[in-house]
C-alpha atoms as an extended CHARMM CRD file, in Angstrom:
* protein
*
       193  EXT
         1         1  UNK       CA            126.6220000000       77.4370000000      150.7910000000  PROA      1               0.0000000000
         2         2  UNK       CA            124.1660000000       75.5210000000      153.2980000000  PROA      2               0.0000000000
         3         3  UNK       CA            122.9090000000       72.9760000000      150.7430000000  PROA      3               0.0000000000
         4         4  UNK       CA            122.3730000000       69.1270000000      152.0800000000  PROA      4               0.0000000000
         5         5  UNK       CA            124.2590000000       66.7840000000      150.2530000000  PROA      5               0.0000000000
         6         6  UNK       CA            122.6820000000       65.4320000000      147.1680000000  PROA      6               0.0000000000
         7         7  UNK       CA            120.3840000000       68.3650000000      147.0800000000  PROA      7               0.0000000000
         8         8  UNK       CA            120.9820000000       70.7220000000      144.3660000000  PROA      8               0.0000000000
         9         9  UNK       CA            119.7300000000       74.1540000000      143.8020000000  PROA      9               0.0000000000
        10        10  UNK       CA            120.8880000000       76.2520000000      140.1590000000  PROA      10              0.0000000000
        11        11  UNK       CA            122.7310000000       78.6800000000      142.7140000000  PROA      11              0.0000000000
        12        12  UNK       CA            124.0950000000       75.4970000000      144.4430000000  PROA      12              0.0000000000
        13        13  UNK       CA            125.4680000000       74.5160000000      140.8680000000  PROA      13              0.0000000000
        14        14  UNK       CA            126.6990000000       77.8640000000      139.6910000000  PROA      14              0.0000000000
        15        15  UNK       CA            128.8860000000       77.8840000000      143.0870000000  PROA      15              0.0000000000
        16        16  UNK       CA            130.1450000000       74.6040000000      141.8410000000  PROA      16              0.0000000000
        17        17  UNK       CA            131.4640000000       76.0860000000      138.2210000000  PROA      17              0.0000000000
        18        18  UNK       CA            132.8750000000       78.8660000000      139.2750000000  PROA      18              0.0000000000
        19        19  UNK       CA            135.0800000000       76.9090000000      142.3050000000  PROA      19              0.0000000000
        20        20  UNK       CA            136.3480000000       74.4330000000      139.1570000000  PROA      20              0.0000000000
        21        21  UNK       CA            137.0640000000       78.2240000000      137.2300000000  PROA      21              0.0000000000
        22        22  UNK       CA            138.6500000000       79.3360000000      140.2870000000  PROA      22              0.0000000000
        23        23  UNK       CA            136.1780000000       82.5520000000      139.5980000000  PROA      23              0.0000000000
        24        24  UNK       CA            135.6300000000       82.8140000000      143.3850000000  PROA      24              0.0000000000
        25        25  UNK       CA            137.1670000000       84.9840000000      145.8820000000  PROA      25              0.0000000000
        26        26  UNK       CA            139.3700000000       83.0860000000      148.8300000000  PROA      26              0.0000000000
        27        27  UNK       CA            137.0260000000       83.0280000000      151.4850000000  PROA      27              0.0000000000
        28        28  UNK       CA            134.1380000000       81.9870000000      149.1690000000  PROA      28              0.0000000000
        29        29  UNK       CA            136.6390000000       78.8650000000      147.5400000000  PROA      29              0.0000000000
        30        30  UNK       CA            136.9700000000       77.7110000000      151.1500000000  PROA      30              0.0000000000
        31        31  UNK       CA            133.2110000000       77.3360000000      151.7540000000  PROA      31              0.0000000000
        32        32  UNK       CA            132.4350000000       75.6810000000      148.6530000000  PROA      32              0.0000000000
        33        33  UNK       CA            135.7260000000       73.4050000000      148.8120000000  PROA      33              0.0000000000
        34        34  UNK       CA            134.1210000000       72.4630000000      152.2370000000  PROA      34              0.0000000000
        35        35  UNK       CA            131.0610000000       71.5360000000      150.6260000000  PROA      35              0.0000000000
        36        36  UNK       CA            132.2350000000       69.5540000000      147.7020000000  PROA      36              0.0000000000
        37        37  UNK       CA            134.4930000000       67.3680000000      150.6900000000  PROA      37              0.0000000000
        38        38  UNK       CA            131.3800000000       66.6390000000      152.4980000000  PROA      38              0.0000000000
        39        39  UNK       CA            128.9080000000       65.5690000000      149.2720000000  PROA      39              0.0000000000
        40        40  UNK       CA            129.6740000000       63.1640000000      146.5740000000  PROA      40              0.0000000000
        41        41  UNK       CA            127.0590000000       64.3120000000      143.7840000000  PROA      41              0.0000000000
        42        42  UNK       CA            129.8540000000       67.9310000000      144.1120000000  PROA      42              0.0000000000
        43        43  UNK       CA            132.9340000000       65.3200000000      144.1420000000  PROA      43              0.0000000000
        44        44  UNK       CA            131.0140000000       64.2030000000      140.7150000000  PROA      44              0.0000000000
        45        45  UNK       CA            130.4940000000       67.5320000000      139.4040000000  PROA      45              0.0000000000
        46        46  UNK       CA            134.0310000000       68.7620000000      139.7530000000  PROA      46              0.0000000000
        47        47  UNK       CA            135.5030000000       65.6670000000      138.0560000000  PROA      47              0.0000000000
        48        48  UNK       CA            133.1360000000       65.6660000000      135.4180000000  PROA      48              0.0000000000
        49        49  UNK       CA            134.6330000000       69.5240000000      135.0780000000  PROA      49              0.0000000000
        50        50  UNK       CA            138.2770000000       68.6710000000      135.7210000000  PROA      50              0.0000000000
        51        51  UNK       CA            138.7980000000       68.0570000000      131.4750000000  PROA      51              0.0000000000
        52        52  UNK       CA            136.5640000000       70.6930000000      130.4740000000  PROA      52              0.0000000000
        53        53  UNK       CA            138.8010000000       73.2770000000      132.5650000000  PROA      53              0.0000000000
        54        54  UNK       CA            142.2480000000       71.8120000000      131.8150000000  PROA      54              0.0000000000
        55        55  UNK       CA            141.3210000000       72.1190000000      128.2580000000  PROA      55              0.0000000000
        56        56  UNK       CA            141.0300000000       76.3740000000      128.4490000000  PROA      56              0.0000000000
        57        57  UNK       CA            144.9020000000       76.0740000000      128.8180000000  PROA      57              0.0000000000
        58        58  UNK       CA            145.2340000000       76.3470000000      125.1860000000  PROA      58              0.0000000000
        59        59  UNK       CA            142.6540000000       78.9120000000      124.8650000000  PROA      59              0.0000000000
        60        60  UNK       CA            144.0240000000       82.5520000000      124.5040000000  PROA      60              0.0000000000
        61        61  UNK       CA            144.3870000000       84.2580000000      127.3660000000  PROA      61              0.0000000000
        62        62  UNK       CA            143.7340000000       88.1750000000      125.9200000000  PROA      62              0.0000000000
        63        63  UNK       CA            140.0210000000       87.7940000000      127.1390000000  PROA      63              0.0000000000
        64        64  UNK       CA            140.9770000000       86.5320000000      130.7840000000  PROA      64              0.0000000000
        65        65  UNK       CA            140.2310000000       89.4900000000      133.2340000000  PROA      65              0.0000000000
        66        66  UNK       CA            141.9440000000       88.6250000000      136.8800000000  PROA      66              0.0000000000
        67        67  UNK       CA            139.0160000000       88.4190000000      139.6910000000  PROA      67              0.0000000000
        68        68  UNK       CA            137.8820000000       91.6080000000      141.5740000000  PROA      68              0.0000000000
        69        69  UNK       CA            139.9920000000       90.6960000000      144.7070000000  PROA      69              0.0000000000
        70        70  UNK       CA            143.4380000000       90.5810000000      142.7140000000  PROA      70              0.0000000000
        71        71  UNK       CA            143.2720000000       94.5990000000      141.9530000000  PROA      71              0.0000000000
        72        72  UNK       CA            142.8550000000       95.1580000000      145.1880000000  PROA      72              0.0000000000
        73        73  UNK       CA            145.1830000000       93.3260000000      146.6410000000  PROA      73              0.0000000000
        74        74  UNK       CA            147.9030000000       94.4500000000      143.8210000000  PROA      74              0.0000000000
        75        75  UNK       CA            146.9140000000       97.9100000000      144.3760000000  PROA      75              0.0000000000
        76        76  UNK       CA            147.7060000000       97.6250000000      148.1820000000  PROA      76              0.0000000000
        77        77  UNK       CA            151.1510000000       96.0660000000      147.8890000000  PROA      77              0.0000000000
        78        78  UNK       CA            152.2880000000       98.5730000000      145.3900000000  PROA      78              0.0000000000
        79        79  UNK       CA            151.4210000000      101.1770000000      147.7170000000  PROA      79              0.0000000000
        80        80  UNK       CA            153.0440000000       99.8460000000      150.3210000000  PROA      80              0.0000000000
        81        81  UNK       CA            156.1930000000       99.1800000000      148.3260000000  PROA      81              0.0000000000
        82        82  UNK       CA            156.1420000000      103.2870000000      147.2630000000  PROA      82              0.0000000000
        83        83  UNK       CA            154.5300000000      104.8020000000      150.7330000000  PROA      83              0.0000000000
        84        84  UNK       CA            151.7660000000      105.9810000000      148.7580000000  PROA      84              0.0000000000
        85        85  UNK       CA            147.7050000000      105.7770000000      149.2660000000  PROA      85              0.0000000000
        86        86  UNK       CA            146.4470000000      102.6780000000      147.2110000000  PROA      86              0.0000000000
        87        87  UNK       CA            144.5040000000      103.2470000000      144.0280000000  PROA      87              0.0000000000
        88        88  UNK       CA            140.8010000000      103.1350000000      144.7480000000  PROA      88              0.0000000000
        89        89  UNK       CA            138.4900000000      102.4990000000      141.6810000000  PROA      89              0.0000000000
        90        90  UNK       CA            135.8240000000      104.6720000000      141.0620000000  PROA      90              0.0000000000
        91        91  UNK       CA            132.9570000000      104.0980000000      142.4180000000  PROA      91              0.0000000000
        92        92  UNK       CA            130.6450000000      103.5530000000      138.9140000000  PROA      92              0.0000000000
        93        93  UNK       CA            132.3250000000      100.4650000000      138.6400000000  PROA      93              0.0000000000
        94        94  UNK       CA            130.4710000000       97.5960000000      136.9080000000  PROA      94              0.0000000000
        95        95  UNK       CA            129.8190000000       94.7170000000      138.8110000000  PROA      95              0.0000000000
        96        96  UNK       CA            129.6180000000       90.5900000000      138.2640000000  PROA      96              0.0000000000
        97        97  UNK       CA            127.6900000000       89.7900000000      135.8330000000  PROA      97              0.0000000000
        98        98  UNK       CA            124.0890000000       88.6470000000      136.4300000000  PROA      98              0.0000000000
        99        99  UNK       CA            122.1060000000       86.3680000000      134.9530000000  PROA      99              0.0000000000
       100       100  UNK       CA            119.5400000000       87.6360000000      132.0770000000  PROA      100             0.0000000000
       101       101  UNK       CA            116.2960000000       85.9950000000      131.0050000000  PROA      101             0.0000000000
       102       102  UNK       CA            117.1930000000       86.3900000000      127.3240000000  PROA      102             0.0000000000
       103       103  UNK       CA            114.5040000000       84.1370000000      126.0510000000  PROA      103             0.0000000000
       104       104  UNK       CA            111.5460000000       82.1220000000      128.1880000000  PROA      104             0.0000000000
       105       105  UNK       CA            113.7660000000       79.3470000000      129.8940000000  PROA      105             0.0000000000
       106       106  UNK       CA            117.1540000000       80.6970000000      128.1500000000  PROA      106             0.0000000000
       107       107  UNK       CA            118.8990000000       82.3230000000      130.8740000000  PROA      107             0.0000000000
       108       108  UNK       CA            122.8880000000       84.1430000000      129.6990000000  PROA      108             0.0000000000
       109       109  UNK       CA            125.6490000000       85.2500000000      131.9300000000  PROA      109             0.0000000000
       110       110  UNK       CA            127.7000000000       87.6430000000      129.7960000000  PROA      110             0.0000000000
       111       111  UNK       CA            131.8400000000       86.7960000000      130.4760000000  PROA      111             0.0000000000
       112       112  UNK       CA            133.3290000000       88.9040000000      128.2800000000  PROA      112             0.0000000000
       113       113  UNK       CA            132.9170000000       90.9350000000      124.6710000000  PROA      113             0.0000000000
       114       114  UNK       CA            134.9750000000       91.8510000000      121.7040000000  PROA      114             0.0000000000
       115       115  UNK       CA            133.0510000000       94.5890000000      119.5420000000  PROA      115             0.0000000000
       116       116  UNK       CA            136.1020000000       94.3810000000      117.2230000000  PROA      116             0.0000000000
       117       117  UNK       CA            135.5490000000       90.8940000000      116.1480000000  PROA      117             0.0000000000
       118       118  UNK       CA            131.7960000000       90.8290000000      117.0540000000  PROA      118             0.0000000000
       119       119  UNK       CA            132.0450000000       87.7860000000      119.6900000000  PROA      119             0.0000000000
       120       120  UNK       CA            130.8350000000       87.1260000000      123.3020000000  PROA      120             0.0000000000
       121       121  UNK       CA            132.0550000000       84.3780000000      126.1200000000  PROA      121             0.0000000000
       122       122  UNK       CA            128.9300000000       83.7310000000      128.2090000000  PROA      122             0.0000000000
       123       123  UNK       CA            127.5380000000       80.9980000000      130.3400000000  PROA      123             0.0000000000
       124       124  UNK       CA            123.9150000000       79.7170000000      129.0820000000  PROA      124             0.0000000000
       125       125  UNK       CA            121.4510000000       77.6070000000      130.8990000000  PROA      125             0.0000000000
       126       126  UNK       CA            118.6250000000       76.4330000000      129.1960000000  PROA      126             0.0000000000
       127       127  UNK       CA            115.2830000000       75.0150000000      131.5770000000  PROA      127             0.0000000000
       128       128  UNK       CA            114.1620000000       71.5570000000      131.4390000000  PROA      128             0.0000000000
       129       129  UNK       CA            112.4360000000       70.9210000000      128.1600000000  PROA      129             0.0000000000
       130       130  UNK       CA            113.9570000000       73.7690000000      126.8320000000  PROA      130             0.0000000000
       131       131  UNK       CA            114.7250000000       74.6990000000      122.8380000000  PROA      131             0.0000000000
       132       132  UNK       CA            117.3790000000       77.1650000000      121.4110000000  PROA      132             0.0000000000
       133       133  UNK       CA            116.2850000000       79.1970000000      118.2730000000  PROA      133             0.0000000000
       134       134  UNK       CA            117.8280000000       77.3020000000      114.8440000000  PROA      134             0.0000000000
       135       135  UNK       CA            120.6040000000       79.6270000000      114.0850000000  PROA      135             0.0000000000
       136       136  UNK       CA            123.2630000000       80.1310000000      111.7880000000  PROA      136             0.0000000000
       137       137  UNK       CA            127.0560000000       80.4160000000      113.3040000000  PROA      137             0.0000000000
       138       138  UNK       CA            128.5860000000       83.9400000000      111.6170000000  PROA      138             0.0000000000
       139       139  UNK       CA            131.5060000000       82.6920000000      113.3240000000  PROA      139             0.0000000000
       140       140  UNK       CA            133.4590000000       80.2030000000      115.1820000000  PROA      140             0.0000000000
       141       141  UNK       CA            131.4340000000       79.0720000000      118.1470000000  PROA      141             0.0000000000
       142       142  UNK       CA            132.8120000000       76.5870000000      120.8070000000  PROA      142             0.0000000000
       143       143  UNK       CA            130.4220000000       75.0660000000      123.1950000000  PROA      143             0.0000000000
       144       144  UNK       CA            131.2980000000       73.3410000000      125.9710000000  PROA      144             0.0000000000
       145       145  UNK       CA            128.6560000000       71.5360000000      128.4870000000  PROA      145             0.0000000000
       146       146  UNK       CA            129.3860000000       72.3050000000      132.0160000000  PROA      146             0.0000000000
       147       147  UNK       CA            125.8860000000       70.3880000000      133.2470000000  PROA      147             0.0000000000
       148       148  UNK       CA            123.4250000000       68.3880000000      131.9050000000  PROA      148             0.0000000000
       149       149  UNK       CA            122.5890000000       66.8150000000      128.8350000000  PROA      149             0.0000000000
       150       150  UNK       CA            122.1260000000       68.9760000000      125.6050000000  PROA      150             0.0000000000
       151       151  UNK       CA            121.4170000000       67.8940000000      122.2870000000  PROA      151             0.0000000000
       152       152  UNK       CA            122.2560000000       69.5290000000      119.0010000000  PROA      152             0.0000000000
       153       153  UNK       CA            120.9690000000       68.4380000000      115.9530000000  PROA      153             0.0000000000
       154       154  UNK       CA            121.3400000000       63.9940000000      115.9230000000  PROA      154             0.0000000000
       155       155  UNK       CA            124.6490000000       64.7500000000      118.4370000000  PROA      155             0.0000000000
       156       156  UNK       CA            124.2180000000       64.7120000000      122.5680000000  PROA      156             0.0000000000
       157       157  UNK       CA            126.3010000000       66.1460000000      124.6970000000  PROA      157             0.0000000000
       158       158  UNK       CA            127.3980000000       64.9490000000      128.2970000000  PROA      158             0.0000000000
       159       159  UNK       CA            128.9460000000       67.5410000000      130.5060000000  PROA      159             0.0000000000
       160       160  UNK       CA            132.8520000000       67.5950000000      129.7710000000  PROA      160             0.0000000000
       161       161  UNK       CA            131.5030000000       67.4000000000      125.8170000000  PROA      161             0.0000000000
       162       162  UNK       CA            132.9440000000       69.9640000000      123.2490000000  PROA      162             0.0000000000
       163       163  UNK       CA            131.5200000000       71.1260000000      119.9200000000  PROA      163             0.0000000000
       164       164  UNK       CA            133.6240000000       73.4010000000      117.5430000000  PROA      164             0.0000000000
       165       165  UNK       CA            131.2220000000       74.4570000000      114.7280000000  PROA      165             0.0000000000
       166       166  UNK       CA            132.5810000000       76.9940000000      111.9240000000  PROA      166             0.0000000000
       167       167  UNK       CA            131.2740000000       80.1780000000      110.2180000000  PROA      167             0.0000000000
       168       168  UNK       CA            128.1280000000       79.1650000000      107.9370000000  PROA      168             0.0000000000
       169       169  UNK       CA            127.4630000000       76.1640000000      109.5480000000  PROA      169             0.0000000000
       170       170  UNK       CA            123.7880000000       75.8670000000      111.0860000000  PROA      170             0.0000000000
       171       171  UNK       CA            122.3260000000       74.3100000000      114.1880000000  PROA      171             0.0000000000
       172       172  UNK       CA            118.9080000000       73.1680000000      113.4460000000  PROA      172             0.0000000000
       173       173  UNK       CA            117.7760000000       72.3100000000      116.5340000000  PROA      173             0.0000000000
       174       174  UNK       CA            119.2340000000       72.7800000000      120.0470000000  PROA      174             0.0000000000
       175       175  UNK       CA            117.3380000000       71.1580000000      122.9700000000  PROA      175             0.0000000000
       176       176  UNK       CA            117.6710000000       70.1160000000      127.1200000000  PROA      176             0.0000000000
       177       177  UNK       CA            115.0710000000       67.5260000000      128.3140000000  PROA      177             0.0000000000
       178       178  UNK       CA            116.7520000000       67.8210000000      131.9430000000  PROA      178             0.0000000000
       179       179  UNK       CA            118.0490000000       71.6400000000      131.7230000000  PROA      179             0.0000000000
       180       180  UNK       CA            122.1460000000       72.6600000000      131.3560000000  PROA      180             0.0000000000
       181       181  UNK       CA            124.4340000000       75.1510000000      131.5780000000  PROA      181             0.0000000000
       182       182  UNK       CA            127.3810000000       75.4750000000      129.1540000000  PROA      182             0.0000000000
       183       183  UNK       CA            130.3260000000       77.6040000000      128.1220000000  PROA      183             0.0000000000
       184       184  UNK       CA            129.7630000000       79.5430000000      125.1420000000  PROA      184             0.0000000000
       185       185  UNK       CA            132.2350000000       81.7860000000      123.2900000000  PROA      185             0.0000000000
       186       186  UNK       CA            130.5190000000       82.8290000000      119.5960000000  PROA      186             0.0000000000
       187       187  UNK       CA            129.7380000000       85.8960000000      117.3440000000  PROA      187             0.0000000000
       188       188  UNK       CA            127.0220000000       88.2700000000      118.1290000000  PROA      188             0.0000000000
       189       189  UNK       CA            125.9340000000       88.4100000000      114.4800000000  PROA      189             0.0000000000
       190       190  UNK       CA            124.5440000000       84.9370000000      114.5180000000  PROA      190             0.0000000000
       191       191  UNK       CA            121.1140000000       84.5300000000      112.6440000000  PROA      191             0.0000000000
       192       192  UNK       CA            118.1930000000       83.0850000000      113.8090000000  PROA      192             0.0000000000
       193       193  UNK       CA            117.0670000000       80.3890000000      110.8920000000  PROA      193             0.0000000000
């Protein structure tokens, strides 16, 4: 992470989000911890983040994976402990999940899916100047607004904002005049309005 202070770049900010998830491996926490020391608009970020993480304590933790690095590391001390060859995952492997252009200037990062209950935990940014489809919620959907300023309907939403919205409920229109990213957990059957 070679950024100058104050200067931003998306990848800049996505190292941010996932050092306040603790999403990153050890070496790669270090460098961005460095970074966020040295540059106060990174000190800002991470408090404005501190209450949106520290409220996922009360979220269920059946959809929480543990980070690539953990197996690994697990899988050598058991070895160790039985004087056996650690367990090496095959090689098809998926990897981290990428960003996807899903719509022009909607971008997804797909966490995690349930195909039993229909839902998805992803990361969305929407571009500057950007509009999400009006859409009806087939489900629960949280939201919560990692970066930016996002506006849903007459409400808008500051980063550390939350929005719990139930089945049947619909969001007419959802807009970012400076760009954001947020935290998204919702069904897949929603339908576009």
């Amino acid at each position: 992470m070679n950024s100058t202070p104050s200067t931003h770049s998306q990848e800049h900010l996505d190292l941010v989000f996932l050092f306040a998830l603790q999403c990153l491996s050890p070496r790669e926490m270090a460098s961005v911890e460095a970074q966020i020391l040295l540059c106060q608009d990174c000190q800002h970020e991470i408090e404005t983040l501190r209450p949106v993480v520290q409220s996922f304590v009360g979220w269920s933790t059946d959809v929480l994976r543990p980070a690539e690095s953990l197996w690994g590391r697990l899988s050598k001390r058991i070895a160790s402990e039985g004087n056996t060859q650690p367990f090496m995952p095959p090689m098809e492997a998926p990897g981290k999940p990428r960003w996807e252009e899903a719509a022009p200037g909607i971008h997804v990062k797909i966490l995690a899916r349930n195909t039993e209950i229909d839902s998805v935990s992803m990361l969305v940014r929407l571009d500057p100047g950007t509009d999400y489809p009006a859409h009806r919620h087939a489900g629960t959907e949280e939201l919560h607004l990692l970066h930016g300023i996002l506006k849903v309907d007459d409400r808008t939403l500051y980063p550390g904002d939350f929005i719990h919205s139930e089945a049947g409920s619909v969001d007419h229109r959802v807009w970012s005049e400076t760009g954001c990213t947020c935290f998204l957990m919702t069904s897949t059957e929603d339908a576009l309005s």
